[in-house]
Short mmCIF file of C-alpha atoms and ligand atoms in Angstrom, two decimals:
data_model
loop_
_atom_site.label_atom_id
_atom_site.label_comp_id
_atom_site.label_asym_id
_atom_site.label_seq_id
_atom_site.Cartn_x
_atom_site.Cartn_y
_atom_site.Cartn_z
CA UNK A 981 0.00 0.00 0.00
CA UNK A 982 0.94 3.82 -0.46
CA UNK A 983 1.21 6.30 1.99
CA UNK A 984 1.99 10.22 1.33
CA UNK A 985 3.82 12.75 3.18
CA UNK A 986 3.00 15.98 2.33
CA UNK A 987 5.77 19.07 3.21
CA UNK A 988 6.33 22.48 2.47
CA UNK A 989 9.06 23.44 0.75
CA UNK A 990 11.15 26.96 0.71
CA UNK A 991 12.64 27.22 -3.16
CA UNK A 992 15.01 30.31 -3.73
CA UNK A 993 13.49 33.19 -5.98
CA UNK A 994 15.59 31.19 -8.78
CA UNK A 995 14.30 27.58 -7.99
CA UNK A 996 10.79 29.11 -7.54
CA UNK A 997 11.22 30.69 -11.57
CA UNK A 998 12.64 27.40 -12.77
CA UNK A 999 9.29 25.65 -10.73
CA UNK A 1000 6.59 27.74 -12.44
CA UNK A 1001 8.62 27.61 -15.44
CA UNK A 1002 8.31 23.88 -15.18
CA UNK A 1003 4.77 23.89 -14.23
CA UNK A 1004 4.39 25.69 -17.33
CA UNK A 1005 5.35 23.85 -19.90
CA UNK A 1006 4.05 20.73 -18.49
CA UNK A 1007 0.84 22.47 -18.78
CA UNK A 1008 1.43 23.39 -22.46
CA UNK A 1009 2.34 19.49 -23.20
CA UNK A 1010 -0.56 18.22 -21.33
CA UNK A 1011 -2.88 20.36 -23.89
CA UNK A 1012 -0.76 20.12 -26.38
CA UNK A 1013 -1.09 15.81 -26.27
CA UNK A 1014 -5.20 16.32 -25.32
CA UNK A 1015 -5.15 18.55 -28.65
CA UNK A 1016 -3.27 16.11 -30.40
CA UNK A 1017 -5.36 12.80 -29.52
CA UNK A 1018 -8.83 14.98 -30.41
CA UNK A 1019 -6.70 15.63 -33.90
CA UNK A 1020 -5.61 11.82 -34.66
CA UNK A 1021 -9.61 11.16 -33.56
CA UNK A 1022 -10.84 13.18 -35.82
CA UNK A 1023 -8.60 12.40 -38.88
CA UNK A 1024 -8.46 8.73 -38.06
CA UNK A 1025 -11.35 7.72 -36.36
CA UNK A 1026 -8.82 5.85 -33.70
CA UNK A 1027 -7.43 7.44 -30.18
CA UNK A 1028 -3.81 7.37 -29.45
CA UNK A 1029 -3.09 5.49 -26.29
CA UNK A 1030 -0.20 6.74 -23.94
CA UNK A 1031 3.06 4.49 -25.91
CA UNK A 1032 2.56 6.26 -29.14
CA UNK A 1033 2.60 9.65 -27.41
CA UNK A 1034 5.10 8.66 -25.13
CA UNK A 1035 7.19 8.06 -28.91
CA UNK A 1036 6.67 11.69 -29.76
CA UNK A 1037 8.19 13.30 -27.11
CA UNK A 1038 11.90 13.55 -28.42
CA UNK A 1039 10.70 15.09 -31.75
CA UNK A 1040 8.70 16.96 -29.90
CA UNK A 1041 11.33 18.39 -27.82
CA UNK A 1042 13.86 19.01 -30.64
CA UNK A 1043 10.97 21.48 -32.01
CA UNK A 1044 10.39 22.72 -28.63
CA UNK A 1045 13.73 23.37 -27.47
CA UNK A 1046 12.45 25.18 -24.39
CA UNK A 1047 11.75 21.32 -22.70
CA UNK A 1048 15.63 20.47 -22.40
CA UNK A 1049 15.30 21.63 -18.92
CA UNK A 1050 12.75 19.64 -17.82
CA UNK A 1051 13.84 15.64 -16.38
CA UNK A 1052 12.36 13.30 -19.04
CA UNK A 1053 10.31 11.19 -16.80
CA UNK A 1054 8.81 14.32 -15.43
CA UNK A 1055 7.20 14.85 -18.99
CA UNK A 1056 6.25 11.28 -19.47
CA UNK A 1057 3.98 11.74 -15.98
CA UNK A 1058 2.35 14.18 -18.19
CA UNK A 1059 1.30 12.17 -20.44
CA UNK A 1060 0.28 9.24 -17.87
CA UNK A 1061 -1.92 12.00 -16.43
CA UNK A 1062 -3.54 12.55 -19.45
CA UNK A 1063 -4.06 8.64 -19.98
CA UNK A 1064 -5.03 8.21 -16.85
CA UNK A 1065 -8.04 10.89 -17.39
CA UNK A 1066 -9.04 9.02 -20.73
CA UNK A 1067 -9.02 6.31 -19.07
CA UNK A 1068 -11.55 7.51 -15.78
CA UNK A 1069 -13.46 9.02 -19.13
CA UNK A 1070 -14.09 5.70 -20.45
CA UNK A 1071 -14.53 4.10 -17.54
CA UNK A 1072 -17.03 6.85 -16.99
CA UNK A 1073 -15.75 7.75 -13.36
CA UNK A 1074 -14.92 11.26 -15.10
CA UNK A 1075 -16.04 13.41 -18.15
CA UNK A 1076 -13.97 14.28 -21.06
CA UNK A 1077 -10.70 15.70 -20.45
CA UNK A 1078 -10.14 19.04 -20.29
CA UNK A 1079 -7.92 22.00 -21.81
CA UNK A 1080 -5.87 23.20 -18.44
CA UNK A 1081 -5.61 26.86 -17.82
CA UNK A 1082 -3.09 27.74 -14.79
CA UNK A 1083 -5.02 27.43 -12.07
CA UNK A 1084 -6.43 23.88 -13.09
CA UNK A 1085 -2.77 22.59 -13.68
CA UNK A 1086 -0.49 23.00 -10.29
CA UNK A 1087 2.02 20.20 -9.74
CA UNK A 1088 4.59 18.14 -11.48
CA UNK A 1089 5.55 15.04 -10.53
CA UNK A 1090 9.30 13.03 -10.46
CA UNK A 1091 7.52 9.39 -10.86
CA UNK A 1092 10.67 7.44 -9.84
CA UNK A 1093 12.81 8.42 -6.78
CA UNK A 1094 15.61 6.42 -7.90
CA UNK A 1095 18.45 8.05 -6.86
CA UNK A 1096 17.31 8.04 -3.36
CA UNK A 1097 21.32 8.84 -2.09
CA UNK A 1098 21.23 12.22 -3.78
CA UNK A 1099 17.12 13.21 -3.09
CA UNK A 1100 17.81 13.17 0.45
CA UNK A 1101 21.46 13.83 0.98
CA UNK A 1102 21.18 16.73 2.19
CA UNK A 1103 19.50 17.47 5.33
CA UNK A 1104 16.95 19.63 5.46
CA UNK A 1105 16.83 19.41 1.62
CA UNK A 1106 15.25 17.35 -1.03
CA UNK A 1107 17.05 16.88 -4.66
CA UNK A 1108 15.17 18.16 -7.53
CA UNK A 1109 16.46 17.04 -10.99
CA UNK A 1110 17.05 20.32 -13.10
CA UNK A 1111 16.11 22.72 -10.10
CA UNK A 1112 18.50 21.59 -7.35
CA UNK A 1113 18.25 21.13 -3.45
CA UNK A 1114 15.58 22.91 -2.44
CA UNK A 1115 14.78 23.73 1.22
CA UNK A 1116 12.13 21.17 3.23
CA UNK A 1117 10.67 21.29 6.15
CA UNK A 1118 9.65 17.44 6.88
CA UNK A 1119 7.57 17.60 10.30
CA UNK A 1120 7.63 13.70 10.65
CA UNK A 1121 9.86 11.31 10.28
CA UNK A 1122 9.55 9.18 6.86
CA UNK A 1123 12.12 6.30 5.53
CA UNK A 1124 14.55 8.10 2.05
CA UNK A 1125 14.19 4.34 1.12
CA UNK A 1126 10.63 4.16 0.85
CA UNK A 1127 10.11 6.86 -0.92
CA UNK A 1128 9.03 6.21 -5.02
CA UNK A 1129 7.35 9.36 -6.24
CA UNK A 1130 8.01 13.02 -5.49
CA UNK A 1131 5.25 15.58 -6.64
CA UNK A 1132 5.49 19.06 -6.57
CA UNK A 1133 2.53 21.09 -5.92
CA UNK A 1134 2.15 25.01 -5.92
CA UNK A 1135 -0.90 25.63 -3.57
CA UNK A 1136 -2.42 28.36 -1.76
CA UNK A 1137 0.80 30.65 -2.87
CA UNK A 1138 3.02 28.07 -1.67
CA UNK A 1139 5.06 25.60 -2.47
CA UNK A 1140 4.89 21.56 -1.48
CA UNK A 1141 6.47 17.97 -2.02
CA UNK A 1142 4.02 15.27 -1.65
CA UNK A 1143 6.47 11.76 -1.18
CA UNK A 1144 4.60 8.87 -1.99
CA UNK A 1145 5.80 5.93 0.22
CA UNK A 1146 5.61 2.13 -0.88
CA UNK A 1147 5.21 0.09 2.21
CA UNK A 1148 4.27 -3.89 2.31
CA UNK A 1149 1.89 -5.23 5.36
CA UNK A 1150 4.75 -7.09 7.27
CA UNK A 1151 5.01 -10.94 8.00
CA UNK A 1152 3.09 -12.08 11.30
CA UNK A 1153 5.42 -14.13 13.39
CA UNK A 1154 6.17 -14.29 17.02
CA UNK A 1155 3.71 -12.62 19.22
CA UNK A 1156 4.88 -13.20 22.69
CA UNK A 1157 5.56 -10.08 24.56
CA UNK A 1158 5.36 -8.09 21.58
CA UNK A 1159 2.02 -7.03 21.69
CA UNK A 1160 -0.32 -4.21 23.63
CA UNK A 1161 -4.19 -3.71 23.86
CA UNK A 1162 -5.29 -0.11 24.46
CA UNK A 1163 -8.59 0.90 26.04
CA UNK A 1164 -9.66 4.08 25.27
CA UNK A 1165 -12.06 5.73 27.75
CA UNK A 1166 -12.91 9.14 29.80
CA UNK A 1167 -10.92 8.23 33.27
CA UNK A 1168 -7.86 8.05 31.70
CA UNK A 1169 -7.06 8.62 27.57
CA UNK A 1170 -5.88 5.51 27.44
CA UNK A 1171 -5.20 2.57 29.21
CA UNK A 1172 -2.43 -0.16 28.00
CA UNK A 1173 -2.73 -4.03 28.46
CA UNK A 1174 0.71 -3.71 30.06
CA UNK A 1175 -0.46 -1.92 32.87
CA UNK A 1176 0.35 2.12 31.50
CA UNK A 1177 -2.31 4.79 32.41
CA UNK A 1178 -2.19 7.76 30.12
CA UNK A 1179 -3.30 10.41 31.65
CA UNK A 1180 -5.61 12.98 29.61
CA UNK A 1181 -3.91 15.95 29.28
CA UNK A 1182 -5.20 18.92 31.18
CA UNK A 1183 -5.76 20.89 28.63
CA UNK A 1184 -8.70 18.84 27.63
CA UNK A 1185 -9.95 19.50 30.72
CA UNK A 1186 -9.58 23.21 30.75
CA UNK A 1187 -10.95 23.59 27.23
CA UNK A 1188 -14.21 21.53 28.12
CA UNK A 1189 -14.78 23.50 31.30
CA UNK A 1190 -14.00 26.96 29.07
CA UNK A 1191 -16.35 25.64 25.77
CA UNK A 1192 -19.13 24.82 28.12
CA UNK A 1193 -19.16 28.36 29.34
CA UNK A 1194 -18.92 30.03 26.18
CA UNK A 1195 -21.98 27.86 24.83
CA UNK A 1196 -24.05 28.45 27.42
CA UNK A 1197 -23.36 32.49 26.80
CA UNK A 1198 -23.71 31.96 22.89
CA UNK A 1199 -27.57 30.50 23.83
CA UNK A 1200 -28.21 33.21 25.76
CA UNK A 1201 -27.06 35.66 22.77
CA UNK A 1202 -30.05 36.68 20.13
CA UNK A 1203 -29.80 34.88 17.11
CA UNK A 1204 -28.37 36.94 14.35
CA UNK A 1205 -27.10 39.62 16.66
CA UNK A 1206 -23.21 41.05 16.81
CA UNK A 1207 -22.97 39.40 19.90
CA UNK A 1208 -23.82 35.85 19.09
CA UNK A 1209 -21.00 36.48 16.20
CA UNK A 1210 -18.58 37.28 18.52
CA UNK A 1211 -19.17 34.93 21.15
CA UNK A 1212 -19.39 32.28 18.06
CA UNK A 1213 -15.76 33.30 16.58
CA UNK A 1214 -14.70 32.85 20.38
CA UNK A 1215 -15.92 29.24 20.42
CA UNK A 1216 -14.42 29.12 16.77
CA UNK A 1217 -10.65 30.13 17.86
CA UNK A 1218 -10.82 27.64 20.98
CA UNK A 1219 -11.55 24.44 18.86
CA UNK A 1220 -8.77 25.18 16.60
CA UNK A 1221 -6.20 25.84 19.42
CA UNK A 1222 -7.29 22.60 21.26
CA UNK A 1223 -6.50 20.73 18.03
CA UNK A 1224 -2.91 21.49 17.51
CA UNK A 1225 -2.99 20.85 21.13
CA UNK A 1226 -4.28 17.80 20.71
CA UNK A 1227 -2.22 16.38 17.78
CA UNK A 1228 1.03 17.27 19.37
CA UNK A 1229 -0.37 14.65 22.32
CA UNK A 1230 -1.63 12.12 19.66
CA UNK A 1231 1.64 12.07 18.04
CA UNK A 1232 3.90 11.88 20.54
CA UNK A 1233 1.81 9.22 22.32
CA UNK A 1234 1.24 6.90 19.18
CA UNK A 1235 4.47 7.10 18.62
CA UNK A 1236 5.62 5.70 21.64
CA UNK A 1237 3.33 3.02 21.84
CA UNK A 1238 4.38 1.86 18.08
CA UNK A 1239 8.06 2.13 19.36
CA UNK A 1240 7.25 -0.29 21.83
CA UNK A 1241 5.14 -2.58 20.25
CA UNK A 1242 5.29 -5.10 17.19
CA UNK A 1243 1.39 -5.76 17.31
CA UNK A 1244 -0.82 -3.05 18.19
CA UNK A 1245 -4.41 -3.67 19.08
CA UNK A 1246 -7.61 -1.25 20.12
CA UNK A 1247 -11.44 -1.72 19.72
CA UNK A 1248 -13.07 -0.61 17.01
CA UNK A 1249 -14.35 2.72 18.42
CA UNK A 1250 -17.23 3.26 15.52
CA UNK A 1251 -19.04 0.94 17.58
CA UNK A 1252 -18.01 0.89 20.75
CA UNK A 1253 -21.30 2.53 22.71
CA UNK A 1254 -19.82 5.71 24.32
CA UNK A 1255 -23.12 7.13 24.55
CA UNK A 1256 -23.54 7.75 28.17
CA UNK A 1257 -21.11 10.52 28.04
CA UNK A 1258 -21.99 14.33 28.66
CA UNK A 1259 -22.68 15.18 24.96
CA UNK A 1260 -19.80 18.19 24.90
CA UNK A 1261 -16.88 16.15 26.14
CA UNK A 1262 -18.20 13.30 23.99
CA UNK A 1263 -17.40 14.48 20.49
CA UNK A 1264 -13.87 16.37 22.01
CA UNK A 1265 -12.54 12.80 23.64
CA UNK A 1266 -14.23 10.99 19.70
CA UNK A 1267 -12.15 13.62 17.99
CA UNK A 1268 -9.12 12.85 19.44
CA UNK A 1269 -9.68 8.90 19.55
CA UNK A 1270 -10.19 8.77 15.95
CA UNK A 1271 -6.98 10.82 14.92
CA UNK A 1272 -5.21 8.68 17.94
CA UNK A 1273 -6.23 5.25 15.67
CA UNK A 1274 -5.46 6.75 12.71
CA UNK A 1275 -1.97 8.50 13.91
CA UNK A 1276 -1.18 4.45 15.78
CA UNK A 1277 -2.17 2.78 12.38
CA UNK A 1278 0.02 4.87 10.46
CA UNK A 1279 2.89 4.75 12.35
CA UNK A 1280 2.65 1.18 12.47
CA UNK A 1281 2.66 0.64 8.62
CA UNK A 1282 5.48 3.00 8.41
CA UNK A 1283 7.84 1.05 11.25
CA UNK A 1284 6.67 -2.16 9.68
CA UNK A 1285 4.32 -2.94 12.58
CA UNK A 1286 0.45 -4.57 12.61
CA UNK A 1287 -2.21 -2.25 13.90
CA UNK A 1288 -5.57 -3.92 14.28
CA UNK A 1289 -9.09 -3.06 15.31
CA UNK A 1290 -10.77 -5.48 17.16
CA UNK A 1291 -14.76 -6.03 17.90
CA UNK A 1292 -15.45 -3.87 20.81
CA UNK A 1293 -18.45 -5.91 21.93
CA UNK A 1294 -18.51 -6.64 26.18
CA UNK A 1295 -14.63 -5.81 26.94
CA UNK A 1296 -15.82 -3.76 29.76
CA UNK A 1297 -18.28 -7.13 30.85
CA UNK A 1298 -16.06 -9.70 30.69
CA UNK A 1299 -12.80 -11.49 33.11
CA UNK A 1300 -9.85 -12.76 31.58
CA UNK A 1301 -10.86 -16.14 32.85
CA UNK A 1302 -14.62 -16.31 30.52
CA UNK A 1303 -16.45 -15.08 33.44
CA UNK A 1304 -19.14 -12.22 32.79
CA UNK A 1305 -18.80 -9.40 35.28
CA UNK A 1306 -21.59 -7.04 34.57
CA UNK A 1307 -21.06 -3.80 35.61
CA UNK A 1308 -22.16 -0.29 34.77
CA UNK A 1309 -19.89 2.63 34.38
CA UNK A 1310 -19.76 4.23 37.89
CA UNK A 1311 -18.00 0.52 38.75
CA UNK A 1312 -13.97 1.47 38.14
CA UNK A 1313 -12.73 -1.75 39.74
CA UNK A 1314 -13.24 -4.79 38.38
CA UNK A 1315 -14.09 -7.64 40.93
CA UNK A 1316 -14.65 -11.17 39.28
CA UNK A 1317 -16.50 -14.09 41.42
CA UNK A 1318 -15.15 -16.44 39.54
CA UNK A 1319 -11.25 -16.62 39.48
CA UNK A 1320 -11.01 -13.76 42.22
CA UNK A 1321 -9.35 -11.24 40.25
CA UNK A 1322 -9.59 -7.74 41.02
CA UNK A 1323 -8.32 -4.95 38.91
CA UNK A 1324 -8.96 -1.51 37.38
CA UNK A 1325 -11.66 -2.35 34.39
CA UNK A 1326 -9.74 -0.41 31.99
CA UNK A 1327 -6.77 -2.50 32.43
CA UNK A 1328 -8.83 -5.65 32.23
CA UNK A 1329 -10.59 -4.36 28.92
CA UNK A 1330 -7.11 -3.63 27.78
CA UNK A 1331 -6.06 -7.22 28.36
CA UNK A 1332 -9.16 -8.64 26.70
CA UNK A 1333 -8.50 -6.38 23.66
CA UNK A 1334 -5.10 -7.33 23.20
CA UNK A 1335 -6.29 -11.36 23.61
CA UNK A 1336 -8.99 -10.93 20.71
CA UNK A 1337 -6.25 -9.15 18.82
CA UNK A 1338 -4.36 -11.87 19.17
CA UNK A 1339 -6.82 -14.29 18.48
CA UNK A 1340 -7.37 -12.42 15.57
CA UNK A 1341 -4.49 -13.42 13.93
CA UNK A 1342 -3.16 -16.58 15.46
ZN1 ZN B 1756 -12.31 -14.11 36.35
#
């Protein structure tokens, strides 16, 4: 499977000419091959499929002389692009393709990473052919050896690299010791099968104490009023600073757990019943729980590591030893009749979700 990285990247004034320059005349072959496949239709009453184009770029660029800057396989992703729209055409996933003004055409893509040594020799750098080493922040860490495909998108008045990462769902072998189950829940964020309580950080706390306030003012405000507005941008700016908050945590705690860990296993929360939780601090906690699975599973792929959900049905009702021990939420201590164990229920849940996960794929 593929997984993308998307950075920004800082090109000099003379990189960023050479870039649009590119971007250009990529554009201008793109219409120029759509012009030239509506041309052979006409004449011919046949298409031209992406070979026989692909033959006609070297005349092409001896007219054209313009294109000598430009890496060869860069141009020949042109022309795949342009196949590939035929082909959603026919397939009738898309209409006919289009002529591409500027605004419609915005990246360019290097289709093989090959010389992986020079793309990321440099640090802080990435290796374009024909525009040089051009300045990249990369905010997480990604694998130079993975990498196959480098595009390079002009967006929003910036510029980006979108790395496209080839990874292969790793062998399942030895499971002893090398697994976790994680319970998610409102006590603590998390609780691990080995017997870790994370904590949830305070500043979910805070913010669900502060949003609470400023919704019950914004009911009191008159609809449509300057008030309401305000108090409504207020509400606004507090979400978004909660998230970064909250994806620093996510991140930092994912990763650890996928350091640790060869096999990785938590419930599948789009079922797990969560709804006897205050409705507020319901869809902050779902928020982050979501991006937590999704920030474990990809961390997992990229370490070579197997992230599973498991069914999320009775964890919290169930001993280690088959008992059922029914118990409602106020009950944090699990108590079981039966083999006489007694332990906090998030850590037994934990346990039970790593043994399905394990079950899973014994
Ligand atoms: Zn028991």
């Amino acid at each position: 499977m593929q997984i993308t990285y998307r950075f920004a990247i800082h090109p000099t004034n003379k990189q960023q000419r050479k870039m649009f320059h590119t971007l250009k005349l990529c554009r201008k072959l793109y219409n120029w091959a759509l012009s030239e496949r509506q041309r052979v239709y006409k004449e011919t009453g046949k298409g031209l499929n992406y070979t026989q184009q692909q033959n006609i770029i070297p005349i092409y660029k001896k007219s054209h002389q313009e294109y000598k800057g430009i890496q060869s396989q860069v141009l020949q992703d042109v022309l795949h692009r342009l196949d590939f729209a035929y082909q959603r055409f026919f397939a009738k996933e898309a209409g006919y393709p289009r002529f591409k003004d500027r605004n419609h055409y915005t990246s360019f893509t290097y289709p093989q990473v090959d010389e992986v040594k020079k793309t990321f020799s440099k640090p802080g750098y990435i290796y374009l052919s024909k525009i040089g080493f051009v300045k990249m922040t990369a905010h997480r860490e990604f694998i130079p050896s993975l990498i196959s495909r480098a595009n390079v998108k002009f967006h929003g008045g910036k510029w980006y690299v979108n790395l496209t990462a080839e990874v292969e769902a790793p062998p399942i072998k030895n499971t002893i010791g090398n697994s976790v189950g994680i319970d998610v829940g409102l006590e603590f964020f998390a609780v691990l099968s080995d017997g870790t309580f994370i904590e949830t950080p305070k500043h979910y706390r805070k913010v669900e104490k502060k949003l609470a306030k400023l919704q019950r003012q914004l009911s009191r405000k008159v609809k449509g009023s300057n008030n309401r507005g305000k108090a409504k941008a207020k509400v606004a700016k507090l979400h978004a600073k909660v998230a970064n908050q909250r994806k620093d945590f996510l991140h930092k705690t994912s990763l650890s757990i996928v350091k640790r860990y060869k096999y990785i296993f938590v419930e599948d929360l789009k079922v797990k019943n969560m709804a006897k939780n205050k409705k507020l601090a319901k869809s902050i906690h779902d928020a982050g729980w979501s991006m937590f699975g999704s920030f474990l599973e990809y961390k997992a792929i990229q370490k070579g590591k197997v992230f599973l959900k498991v069914p999320p049905q009775g964890t919290s009702q169930e001993c280690l030893c088959g008992a059922s021990v029914p118990k409602d939420l106020s009950v944090r201590i699990h108590q079981c009749h039966v083999c006489g164990l007694v332990q906090p229920r998030d850590l037994v849940s934990a346990k039970l979700i790593e043994r399905r996960g394990l079950a899973m794929i014994a």
